[in-house]
mmCIF file of C-alpha atoms in Angstrom:
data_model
loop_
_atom_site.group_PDB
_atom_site.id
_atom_site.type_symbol
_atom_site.label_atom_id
_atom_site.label_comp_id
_atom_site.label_asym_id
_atom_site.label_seq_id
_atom_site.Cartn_x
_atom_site.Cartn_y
_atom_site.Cartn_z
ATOM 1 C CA UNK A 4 95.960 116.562 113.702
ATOM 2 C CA UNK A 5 94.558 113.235 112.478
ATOM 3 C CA UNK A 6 97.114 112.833 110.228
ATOM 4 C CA UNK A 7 99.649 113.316 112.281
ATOM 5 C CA UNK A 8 98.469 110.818 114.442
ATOM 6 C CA UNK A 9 98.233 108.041 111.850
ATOM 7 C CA UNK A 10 101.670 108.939 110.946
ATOM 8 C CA UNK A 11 103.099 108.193 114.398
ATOM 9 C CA UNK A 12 101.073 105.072 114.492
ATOM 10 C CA UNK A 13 102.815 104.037 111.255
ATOM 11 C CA UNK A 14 105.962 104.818 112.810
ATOM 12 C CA UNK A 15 105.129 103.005 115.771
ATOM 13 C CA UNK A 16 104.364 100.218 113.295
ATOM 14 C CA UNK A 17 107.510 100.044 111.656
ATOM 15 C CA UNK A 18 109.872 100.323 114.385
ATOM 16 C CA UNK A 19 107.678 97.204 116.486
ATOM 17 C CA UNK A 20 107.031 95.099 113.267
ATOM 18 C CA UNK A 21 109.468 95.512 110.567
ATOM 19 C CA UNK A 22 112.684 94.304 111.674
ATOM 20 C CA UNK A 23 111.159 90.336 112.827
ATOM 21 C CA UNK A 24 109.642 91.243 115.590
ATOM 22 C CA UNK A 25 105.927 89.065 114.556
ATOM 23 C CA UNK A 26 104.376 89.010 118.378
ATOM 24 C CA UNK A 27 100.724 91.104 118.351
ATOM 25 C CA UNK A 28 101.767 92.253 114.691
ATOM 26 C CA UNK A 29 98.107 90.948 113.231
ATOM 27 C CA UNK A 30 96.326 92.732 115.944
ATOM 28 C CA UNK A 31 98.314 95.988 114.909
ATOM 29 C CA UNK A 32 97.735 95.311 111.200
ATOM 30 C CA UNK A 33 93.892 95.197 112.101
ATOM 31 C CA UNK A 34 94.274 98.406 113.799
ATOM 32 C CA UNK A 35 95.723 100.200 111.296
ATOM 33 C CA UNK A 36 93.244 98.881 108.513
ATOM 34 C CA UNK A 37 90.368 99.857 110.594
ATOM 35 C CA UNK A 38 91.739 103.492 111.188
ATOM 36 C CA UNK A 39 92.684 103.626 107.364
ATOM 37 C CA UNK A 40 88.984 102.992 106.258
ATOM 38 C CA UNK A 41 87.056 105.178 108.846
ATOM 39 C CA UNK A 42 89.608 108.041 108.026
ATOM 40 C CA UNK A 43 88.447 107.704 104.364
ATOM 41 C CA UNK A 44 84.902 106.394 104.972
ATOM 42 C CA UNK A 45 83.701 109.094 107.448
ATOM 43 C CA UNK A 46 85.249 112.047 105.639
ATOM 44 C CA UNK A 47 82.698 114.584 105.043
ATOM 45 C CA UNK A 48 83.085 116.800 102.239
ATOM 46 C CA UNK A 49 87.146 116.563 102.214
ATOM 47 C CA UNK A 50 88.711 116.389 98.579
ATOM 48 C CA UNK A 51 87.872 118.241 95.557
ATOM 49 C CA UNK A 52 86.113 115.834 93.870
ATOM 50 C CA UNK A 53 83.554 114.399 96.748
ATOM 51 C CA UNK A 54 80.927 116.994 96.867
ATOM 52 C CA UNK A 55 80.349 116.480 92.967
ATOM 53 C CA UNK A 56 80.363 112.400 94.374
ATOM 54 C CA UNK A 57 77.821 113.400 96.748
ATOM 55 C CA UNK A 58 75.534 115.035 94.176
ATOM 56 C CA UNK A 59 76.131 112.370 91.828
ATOM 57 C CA UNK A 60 74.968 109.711 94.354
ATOM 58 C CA UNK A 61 72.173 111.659 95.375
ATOM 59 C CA UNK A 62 70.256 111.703 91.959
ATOM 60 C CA UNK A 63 71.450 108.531 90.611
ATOM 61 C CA UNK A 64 68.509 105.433 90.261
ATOM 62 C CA UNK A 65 68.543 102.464 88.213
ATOM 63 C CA UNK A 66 67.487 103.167 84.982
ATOM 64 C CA UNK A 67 71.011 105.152 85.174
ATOM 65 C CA UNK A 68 72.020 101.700 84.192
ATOM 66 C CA UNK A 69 69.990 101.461 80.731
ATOM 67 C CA UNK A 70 72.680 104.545 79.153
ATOM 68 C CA UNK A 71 75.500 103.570 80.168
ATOM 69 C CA UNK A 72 78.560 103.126 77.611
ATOM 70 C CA UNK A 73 81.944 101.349 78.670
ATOM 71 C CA UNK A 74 83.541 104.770 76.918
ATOM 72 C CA UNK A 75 81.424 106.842 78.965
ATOM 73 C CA UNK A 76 82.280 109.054 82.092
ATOM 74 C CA UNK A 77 80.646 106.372 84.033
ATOM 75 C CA UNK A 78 80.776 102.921 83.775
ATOM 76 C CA UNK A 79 78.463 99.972 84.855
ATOM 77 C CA UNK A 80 80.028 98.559 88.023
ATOM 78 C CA UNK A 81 80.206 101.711 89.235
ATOM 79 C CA UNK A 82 76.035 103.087 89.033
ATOM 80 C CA UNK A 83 75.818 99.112 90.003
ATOM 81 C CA UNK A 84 77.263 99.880 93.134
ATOM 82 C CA UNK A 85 75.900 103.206 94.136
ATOM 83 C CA UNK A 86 72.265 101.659 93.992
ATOM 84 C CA UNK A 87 73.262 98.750 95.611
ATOM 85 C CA UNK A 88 74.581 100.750 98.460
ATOM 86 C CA UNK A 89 71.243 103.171 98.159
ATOM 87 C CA UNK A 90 68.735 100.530 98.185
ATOM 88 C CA UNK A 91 70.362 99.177 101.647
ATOM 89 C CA UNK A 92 71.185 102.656 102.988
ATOM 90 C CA UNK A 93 70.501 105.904 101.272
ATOM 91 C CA UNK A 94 73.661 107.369 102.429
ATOM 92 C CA UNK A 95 76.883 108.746 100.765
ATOM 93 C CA UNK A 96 78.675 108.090 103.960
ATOM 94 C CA UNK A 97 77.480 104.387 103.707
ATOM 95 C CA UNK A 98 78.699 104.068 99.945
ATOM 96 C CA UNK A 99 82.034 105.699 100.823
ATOM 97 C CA UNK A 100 82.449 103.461 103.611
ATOM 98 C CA UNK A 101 81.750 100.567 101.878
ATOM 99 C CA UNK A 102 84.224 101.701 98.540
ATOM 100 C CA UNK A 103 86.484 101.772 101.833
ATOM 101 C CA UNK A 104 86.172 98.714 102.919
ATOM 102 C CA UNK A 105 86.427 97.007 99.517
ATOM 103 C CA UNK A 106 89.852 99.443 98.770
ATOM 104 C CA UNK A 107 91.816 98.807 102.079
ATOM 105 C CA UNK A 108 90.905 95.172 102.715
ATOM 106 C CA UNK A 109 92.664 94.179 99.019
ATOM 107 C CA UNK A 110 95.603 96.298 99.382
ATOM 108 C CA UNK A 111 96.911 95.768 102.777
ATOM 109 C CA UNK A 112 96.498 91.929 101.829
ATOM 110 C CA UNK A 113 98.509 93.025 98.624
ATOM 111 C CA UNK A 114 101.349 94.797 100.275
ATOM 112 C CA UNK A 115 101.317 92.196 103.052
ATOM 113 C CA UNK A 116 101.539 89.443 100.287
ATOM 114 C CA UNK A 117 104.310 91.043 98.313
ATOM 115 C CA UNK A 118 106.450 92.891 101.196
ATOM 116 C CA UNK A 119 107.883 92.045 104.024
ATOM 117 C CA UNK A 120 108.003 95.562 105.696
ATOM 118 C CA UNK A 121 104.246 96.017 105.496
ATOM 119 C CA UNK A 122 104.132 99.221 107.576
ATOM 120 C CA UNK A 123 107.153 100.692 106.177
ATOM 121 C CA UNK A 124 105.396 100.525 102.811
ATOM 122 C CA UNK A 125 102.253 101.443 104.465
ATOM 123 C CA UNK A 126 103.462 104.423 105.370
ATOM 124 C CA UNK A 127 105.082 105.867 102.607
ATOM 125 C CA UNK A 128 101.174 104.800 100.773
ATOM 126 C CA UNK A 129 99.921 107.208 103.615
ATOM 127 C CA UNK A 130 101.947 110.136 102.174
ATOM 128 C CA UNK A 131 102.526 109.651 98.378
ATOM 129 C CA UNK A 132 98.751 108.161 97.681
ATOM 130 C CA UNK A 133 96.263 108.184 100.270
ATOM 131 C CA UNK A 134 94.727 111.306 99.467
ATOM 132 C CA UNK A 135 93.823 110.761 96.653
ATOM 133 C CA UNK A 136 92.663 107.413 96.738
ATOM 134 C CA UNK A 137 90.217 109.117 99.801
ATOM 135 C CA UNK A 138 88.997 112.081 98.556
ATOM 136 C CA UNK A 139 89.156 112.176 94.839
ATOM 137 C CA UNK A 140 89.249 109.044 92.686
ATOM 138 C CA UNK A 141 86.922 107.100 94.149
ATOM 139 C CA UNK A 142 85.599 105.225 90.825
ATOM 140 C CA UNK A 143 89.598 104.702 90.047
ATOM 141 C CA UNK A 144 90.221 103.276 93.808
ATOM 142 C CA UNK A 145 88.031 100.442 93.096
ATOM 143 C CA UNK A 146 89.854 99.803 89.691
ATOM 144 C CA UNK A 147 92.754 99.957 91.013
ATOM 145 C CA UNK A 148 91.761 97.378 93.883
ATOM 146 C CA UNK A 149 90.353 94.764 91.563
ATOM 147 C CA UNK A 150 93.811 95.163 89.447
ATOM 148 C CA UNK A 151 96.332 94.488 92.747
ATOM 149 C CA UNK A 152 93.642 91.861 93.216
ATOM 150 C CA UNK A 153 94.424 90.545 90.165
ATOM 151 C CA UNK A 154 98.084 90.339 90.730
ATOM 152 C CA UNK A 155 98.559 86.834 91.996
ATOM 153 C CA UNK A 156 96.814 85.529 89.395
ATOM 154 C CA UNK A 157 98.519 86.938 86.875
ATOM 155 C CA UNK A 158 101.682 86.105 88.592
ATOM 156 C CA UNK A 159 100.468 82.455 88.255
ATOM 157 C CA UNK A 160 99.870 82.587 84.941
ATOM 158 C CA UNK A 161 95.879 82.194 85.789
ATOM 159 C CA UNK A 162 94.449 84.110 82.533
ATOM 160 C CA UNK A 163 90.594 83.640 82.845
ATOM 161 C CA UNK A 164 90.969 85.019 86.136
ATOM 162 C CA UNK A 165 93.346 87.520 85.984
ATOM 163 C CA UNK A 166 91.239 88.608 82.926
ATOM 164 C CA UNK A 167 87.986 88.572 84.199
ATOM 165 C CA UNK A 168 89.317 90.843 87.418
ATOM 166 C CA UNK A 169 90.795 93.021 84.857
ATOM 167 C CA UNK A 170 87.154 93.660 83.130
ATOM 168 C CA UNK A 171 85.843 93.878 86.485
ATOM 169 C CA UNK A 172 88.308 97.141 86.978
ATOM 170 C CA UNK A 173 87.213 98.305 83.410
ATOM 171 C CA UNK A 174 83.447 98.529 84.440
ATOM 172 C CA UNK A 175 84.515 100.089 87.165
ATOM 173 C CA UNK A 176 86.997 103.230 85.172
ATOM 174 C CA UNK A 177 87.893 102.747 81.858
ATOM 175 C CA UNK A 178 91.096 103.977 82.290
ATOM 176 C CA UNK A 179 92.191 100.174 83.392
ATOM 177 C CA UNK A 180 91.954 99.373 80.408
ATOM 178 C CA UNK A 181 95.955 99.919 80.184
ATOM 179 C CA UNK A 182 95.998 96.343 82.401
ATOM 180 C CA UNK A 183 94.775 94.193 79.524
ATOM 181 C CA UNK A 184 98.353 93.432 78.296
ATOM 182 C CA UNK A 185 99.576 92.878 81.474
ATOM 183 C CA UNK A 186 98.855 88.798 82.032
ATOM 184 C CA UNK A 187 100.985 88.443 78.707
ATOM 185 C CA UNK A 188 103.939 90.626 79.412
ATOM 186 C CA UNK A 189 104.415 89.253 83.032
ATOM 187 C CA UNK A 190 105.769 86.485 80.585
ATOM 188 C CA UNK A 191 108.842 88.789 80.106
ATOM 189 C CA UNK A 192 111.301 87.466 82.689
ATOM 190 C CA UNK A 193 112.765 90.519 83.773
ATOM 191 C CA UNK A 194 115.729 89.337 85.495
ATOM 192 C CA UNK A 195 116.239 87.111 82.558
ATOM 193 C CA UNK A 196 116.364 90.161 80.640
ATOM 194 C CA UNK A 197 117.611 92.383 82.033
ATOM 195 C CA UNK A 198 120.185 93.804 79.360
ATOM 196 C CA UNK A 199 117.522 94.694 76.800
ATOM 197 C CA UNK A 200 115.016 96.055 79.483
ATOM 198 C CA UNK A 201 116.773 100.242 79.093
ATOM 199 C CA UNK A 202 116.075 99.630 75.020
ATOM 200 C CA UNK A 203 112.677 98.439 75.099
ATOM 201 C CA UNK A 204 111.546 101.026 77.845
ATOM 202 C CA UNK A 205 112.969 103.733 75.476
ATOM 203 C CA UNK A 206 111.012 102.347 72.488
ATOM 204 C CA UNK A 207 107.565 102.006 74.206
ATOM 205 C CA UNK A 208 108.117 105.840 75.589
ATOM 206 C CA UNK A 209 109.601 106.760 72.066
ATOM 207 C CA UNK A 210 106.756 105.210 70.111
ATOM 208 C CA UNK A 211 104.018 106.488 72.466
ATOM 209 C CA UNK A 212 105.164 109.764 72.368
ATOM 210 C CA UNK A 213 105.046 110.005 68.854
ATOM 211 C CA UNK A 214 101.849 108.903 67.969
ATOM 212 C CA UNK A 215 99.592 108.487 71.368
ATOM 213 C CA UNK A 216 98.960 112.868 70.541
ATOM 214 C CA UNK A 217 98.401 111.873 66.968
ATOM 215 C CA UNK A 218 96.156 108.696 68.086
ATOM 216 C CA UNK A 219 93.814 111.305 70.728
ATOM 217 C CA UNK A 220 93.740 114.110 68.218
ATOM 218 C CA UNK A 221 92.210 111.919 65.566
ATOM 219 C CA UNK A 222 89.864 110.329 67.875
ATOM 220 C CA UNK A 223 88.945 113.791 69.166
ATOM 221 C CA UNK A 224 87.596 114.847 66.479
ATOM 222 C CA UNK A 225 84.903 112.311 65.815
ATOM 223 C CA UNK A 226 81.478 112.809 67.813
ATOM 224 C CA UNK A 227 81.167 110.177 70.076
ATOM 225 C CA UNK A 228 81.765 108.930 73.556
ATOM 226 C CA UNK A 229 85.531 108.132 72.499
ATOM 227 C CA UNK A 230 86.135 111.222 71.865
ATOM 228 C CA UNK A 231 84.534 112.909 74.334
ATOM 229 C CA UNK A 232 86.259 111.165 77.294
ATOM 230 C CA UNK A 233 89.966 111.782 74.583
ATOM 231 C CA UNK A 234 88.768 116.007 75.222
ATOM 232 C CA UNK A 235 87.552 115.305 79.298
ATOM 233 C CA UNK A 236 91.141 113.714 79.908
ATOM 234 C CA UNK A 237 93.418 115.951 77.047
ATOM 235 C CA UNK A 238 91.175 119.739 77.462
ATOM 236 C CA UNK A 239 89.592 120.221 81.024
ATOM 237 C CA UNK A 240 91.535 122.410 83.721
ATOM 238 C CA UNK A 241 92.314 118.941 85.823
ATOM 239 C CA UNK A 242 94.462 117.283 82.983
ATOM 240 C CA UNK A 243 95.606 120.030 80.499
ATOM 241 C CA UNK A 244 98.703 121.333 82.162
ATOM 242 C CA UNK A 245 101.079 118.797 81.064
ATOM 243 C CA UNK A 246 105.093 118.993 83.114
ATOM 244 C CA UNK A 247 108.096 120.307 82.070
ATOM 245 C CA UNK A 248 111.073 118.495 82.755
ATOM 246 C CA UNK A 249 112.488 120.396 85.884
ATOM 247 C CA UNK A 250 115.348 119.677 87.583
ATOM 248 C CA UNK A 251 113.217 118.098 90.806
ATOM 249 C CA UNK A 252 111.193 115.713 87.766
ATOM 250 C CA UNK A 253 114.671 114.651 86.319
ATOM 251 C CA UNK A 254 115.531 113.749 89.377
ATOM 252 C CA UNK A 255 112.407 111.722 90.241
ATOM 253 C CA UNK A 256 113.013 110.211 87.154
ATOM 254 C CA UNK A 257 116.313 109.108 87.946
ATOM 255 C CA UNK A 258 115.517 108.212 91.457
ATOM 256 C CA UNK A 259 113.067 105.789 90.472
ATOM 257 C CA UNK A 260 115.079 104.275 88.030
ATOM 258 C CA UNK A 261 118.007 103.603 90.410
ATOM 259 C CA UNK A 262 114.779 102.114 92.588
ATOM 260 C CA UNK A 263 114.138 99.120 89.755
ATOM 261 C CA UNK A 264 117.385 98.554 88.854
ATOM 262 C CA UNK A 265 118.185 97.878 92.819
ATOM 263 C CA UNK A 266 114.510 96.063 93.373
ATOM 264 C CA UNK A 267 115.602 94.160 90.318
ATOM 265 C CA UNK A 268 119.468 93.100 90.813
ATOM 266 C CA UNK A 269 119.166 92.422 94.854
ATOM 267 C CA UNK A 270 115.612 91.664 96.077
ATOM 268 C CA UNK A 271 113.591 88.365 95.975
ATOM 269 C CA UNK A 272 110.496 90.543 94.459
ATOM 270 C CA UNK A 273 107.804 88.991 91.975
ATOM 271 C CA UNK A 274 108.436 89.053 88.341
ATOM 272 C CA UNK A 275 104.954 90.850 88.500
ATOM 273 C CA UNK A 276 105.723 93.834 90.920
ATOM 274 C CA UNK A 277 109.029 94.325 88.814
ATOM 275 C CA UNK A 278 107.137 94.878 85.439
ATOM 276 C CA UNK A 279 104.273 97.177 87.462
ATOM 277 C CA UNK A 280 107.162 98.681 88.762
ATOM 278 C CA UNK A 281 108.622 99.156 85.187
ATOM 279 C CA UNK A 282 105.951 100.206 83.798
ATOM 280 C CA UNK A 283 105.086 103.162 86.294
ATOM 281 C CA UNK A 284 108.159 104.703 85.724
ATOM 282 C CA UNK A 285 107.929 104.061 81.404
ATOM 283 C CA UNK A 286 104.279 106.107 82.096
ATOM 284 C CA UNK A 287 105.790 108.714 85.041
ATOM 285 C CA UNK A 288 108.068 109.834 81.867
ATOM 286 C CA UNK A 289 105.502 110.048 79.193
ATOM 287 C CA UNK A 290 102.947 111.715 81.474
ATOM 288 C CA UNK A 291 105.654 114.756 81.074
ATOM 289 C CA UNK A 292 104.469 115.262 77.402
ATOM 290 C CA UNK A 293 100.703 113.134 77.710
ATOM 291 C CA UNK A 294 98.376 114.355 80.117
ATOM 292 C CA UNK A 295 96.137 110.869 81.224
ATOM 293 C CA UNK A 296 99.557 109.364 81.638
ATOM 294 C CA UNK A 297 98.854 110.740 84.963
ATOM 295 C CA UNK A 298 95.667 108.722 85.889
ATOM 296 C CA UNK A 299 97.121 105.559 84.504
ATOM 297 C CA UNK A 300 100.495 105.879 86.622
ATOM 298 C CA UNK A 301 98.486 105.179 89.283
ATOM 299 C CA UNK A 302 97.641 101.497 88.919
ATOM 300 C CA UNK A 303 101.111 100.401 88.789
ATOM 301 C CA UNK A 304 102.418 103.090 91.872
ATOM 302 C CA UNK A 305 101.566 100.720 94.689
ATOM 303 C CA UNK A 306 104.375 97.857 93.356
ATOM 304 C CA UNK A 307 106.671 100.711 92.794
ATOM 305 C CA UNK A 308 106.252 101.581 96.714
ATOM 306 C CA UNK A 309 106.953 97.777 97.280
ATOM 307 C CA UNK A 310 109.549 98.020 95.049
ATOM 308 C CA UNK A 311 111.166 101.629 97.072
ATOM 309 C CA UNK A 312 110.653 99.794 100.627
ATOM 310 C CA UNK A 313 112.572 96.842 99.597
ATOM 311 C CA UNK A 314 115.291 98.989 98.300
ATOM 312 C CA UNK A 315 115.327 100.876 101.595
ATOM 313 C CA UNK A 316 115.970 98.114 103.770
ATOM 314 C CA UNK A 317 118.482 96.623 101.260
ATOM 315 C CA UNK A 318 120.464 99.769 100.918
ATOM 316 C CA UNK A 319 120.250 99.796 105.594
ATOM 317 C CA UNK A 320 121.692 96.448 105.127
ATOM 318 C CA UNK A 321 124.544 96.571 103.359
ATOM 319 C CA UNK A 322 125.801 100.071 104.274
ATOM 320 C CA UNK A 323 124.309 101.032 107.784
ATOM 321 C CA UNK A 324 125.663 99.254 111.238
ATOM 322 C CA UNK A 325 123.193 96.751 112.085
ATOM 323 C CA UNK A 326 122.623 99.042 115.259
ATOM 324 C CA UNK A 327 121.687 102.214 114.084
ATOM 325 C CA UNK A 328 119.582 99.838 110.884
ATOM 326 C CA UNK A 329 116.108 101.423 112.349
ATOM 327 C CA UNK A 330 117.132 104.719 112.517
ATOM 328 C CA UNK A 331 118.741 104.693 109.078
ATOM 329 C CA UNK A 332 115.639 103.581 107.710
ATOM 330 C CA UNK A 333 113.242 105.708 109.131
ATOM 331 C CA UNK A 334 115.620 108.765 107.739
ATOM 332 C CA UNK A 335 115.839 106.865 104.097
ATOM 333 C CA UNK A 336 111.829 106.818 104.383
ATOM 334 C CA UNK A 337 111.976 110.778 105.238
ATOM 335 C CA UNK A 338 114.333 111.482 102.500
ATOM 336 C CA UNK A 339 111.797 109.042 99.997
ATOM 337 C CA UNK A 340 108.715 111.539 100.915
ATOM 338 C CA UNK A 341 110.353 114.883 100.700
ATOM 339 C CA UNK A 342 109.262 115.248 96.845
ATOM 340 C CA UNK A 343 105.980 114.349 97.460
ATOM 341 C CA UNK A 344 105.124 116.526 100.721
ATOM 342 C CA UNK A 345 106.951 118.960 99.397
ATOM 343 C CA UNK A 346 104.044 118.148 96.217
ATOM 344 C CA UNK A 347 101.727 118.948 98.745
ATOM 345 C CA UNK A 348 102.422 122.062 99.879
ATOM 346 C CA UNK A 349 102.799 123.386 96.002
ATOM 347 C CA UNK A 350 100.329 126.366 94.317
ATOM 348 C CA UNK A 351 97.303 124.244 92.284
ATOM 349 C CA UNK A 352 96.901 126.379 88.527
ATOM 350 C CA UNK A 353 93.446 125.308 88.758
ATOM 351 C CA UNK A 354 92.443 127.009 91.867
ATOM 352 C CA UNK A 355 95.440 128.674 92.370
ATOM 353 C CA UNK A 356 95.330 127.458 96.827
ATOM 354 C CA UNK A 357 98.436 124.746 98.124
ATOM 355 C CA UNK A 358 97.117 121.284 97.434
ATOM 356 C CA UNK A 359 96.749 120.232 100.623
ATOM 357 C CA UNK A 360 93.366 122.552 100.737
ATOM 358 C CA UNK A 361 91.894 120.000 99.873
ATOM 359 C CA UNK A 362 92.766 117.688 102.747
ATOM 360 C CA UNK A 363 93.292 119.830 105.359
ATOM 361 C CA UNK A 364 91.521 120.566 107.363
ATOM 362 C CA UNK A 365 89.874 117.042 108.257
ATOM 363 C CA UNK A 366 86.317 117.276 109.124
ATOM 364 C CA UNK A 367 84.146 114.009 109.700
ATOM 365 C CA UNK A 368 80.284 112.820 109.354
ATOM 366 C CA UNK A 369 80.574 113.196 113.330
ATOM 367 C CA UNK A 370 80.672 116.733 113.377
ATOM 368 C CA UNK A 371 79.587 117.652 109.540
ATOM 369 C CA UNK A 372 81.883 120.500 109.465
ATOM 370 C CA UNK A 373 82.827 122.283 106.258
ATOM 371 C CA UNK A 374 86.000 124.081 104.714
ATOM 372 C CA UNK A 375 84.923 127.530 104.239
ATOM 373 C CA UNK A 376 87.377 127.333 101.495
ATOM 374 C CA UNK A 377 86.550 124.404 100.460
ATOM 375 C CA UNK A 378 83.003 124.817 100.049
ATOM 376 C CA UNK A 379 83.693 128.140 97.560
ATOM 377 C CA UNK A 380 86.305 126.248 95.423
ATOM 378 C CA UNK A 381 84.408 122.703 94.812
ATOM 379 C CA UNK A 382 80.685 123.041 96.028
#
């Protein structure tokens, strides 16, 4: 029912605040960012991965800190944090609340900074990535939030910072390290460009998928904490079952191409969401064939929502009376999120339940309520 709820809000949001109407719209936004961190701060064991969060923050201390390796499962920033958060309040709920705080505050500034239909974009976030970003990656949220905080300085060519924000999301889930090219390639006027940009996207994706197997295979092998995060990321049951190309992921493909090319030919966008944008579709293809594709797609899937919104309300404009504009958009947004609820609703391999198990029901720190179901599949 919460959900719901927050959806209609969003709605309400869009059809108030996202064709020029400004009046009250920063009391909304605080609204909305308030709701959006309590719904993932006071969760109580909702997601797959938060009860082995929970256990984690329960037996972690200090001297955690002393065995740490950047290649490990867990990085510095991250143990940093938890006793931080312990030594004030020894609470999970506290620590989640506080990742919350830290995730929502940056990226409603992002998307507010970078798009000019903030709730529109807010709520196709709410379906396509909120879950996770709640309930499962929490180390990866706050990665991911130092990166889109990184954005503006990288789009003004401000290196030290950009790159010391970038480390910052590296001690925080190695994974980010994928971002360290990024300050240079933002460079690469895209518009400029443009004619090259389908030849250099099939290189990169031809060229990765030939050796990045090779590169993990090798590394593999060794005995180390390289290769033990290559066999975490290429062997467990989370990230082993790589996609076929279906018919629906051909599509997807295509769709978000037709996205960037539209972003890029008629919106006033960023050179920097372009390329992010760019770049999560180059990694949505190879994450077909290479498994952590998938967990790096995600730093670069909030500018492709900026990047989908814009497109929406261009496409409204130019082909949709200027009367019926909201309803035509609300109906684009519907048709946008039909892949991914539909994601929702699909059979998990792993645990063999409809992914939305994991979310559904919602129980809070109010009540401490548990998922019978739940509690047999990830306790």
């Amino acid at each position: 029912m919460i959900y719901f709820l927050i959806l209609l809000l969003l709605i309400i949001g869009v059809l108030l605040y996202d064709f020029g109407n400004s009046k009250r719209q920063n009391a909304y936004y605080k609204i909305i960012l308030a709701i959006f961190i309590l719904l993932s701060g006071i969760a109580y064991k909702v997601g797959a991965d938060v009860p082995n969060y929970m256990k984690e923050f329960d037996t972690s201390k200090w001297s955690d800190l002393r065995n740490i390796s950047i290649l490990g499962n867990r990085q510095f920033l991250w143990i940093f944090l938890q006793n931080i958060c312990k030594s004030i309040i020894d609470s999970f709920s506290f620590f989640k609340i506080i990742i919350s705080v830290i995730f929502y505050s940056i990226l409603f500034k992002f998307f507010k900074n970078y798009s000019e239909h903030f709730f529109t974009v807010i709520l196709i976030f709410f379906v396509v990535m909120s879950f996770d970003i709640n309930f499962n990656i929490l180390r990866q949220s706050l990665a991911i939030a130092f990166f889109i905080y990184s954005v503006k300085s990288i789009e003004k060519n401000h290196y030290l910072k950009s790159y010391i924000l970038i480390f910052v999301a590296i001690l925080f889930h190695n994974t980010a390290v994928v971002l360290i090219l990024l300050p240079i390639l933002n460079a690469f006027d895209l518009r400029r460009h443009s004619t090259i940009i389908p030849f250099l996207s099939a290189t990169i994706i031809l060229l990765c998928l030939i050796f990045v197997p090779e590169i993990v295979q090798l590394i593999s092998q060794s005995n180390n904490d390289v290769a033990k995060m290559a066999l975490y990321y290429t062997m467990s049951d989370a990230y082993s079952d790589s996609m076929s190309l279906s018919p629906i992921i051909a599509f997807q493909i295509l769709f978000k191409i037709i996205i960037f090319l539209y972003s890029l030919k008629y919106s006033n966008l960023k050179n920097i969401v372009l390329l992010s944008c760019l770049l999560h579709i180059v990694i949505f293809v190879l994450s077909i064939k290479i498994t952590i594709m998938g967990r790096l797609l995600l730093y670069f899937t909030p500018a492709y929502l900026i990047c989908l919104t814009e497109a929406i309300y261009i496409a409204a404009d130019k082909f949709i009376v200027r009367s019926q504009r909201k309803m035509a958009v609300l109906l684009l947004v519907l048709l946008s999120l039909v892949i991914p609820l539909h994601n929702l609703y699909e059979i998990n391999p792993r645990y063999r339940q409809r992914q939305y198990i994991q979310y559904f029901p919602y129980y809070s720190i109010i009540t401490q309520r548990t998922d019978p179901i739940r509690e047999q599949l990830f306790n």
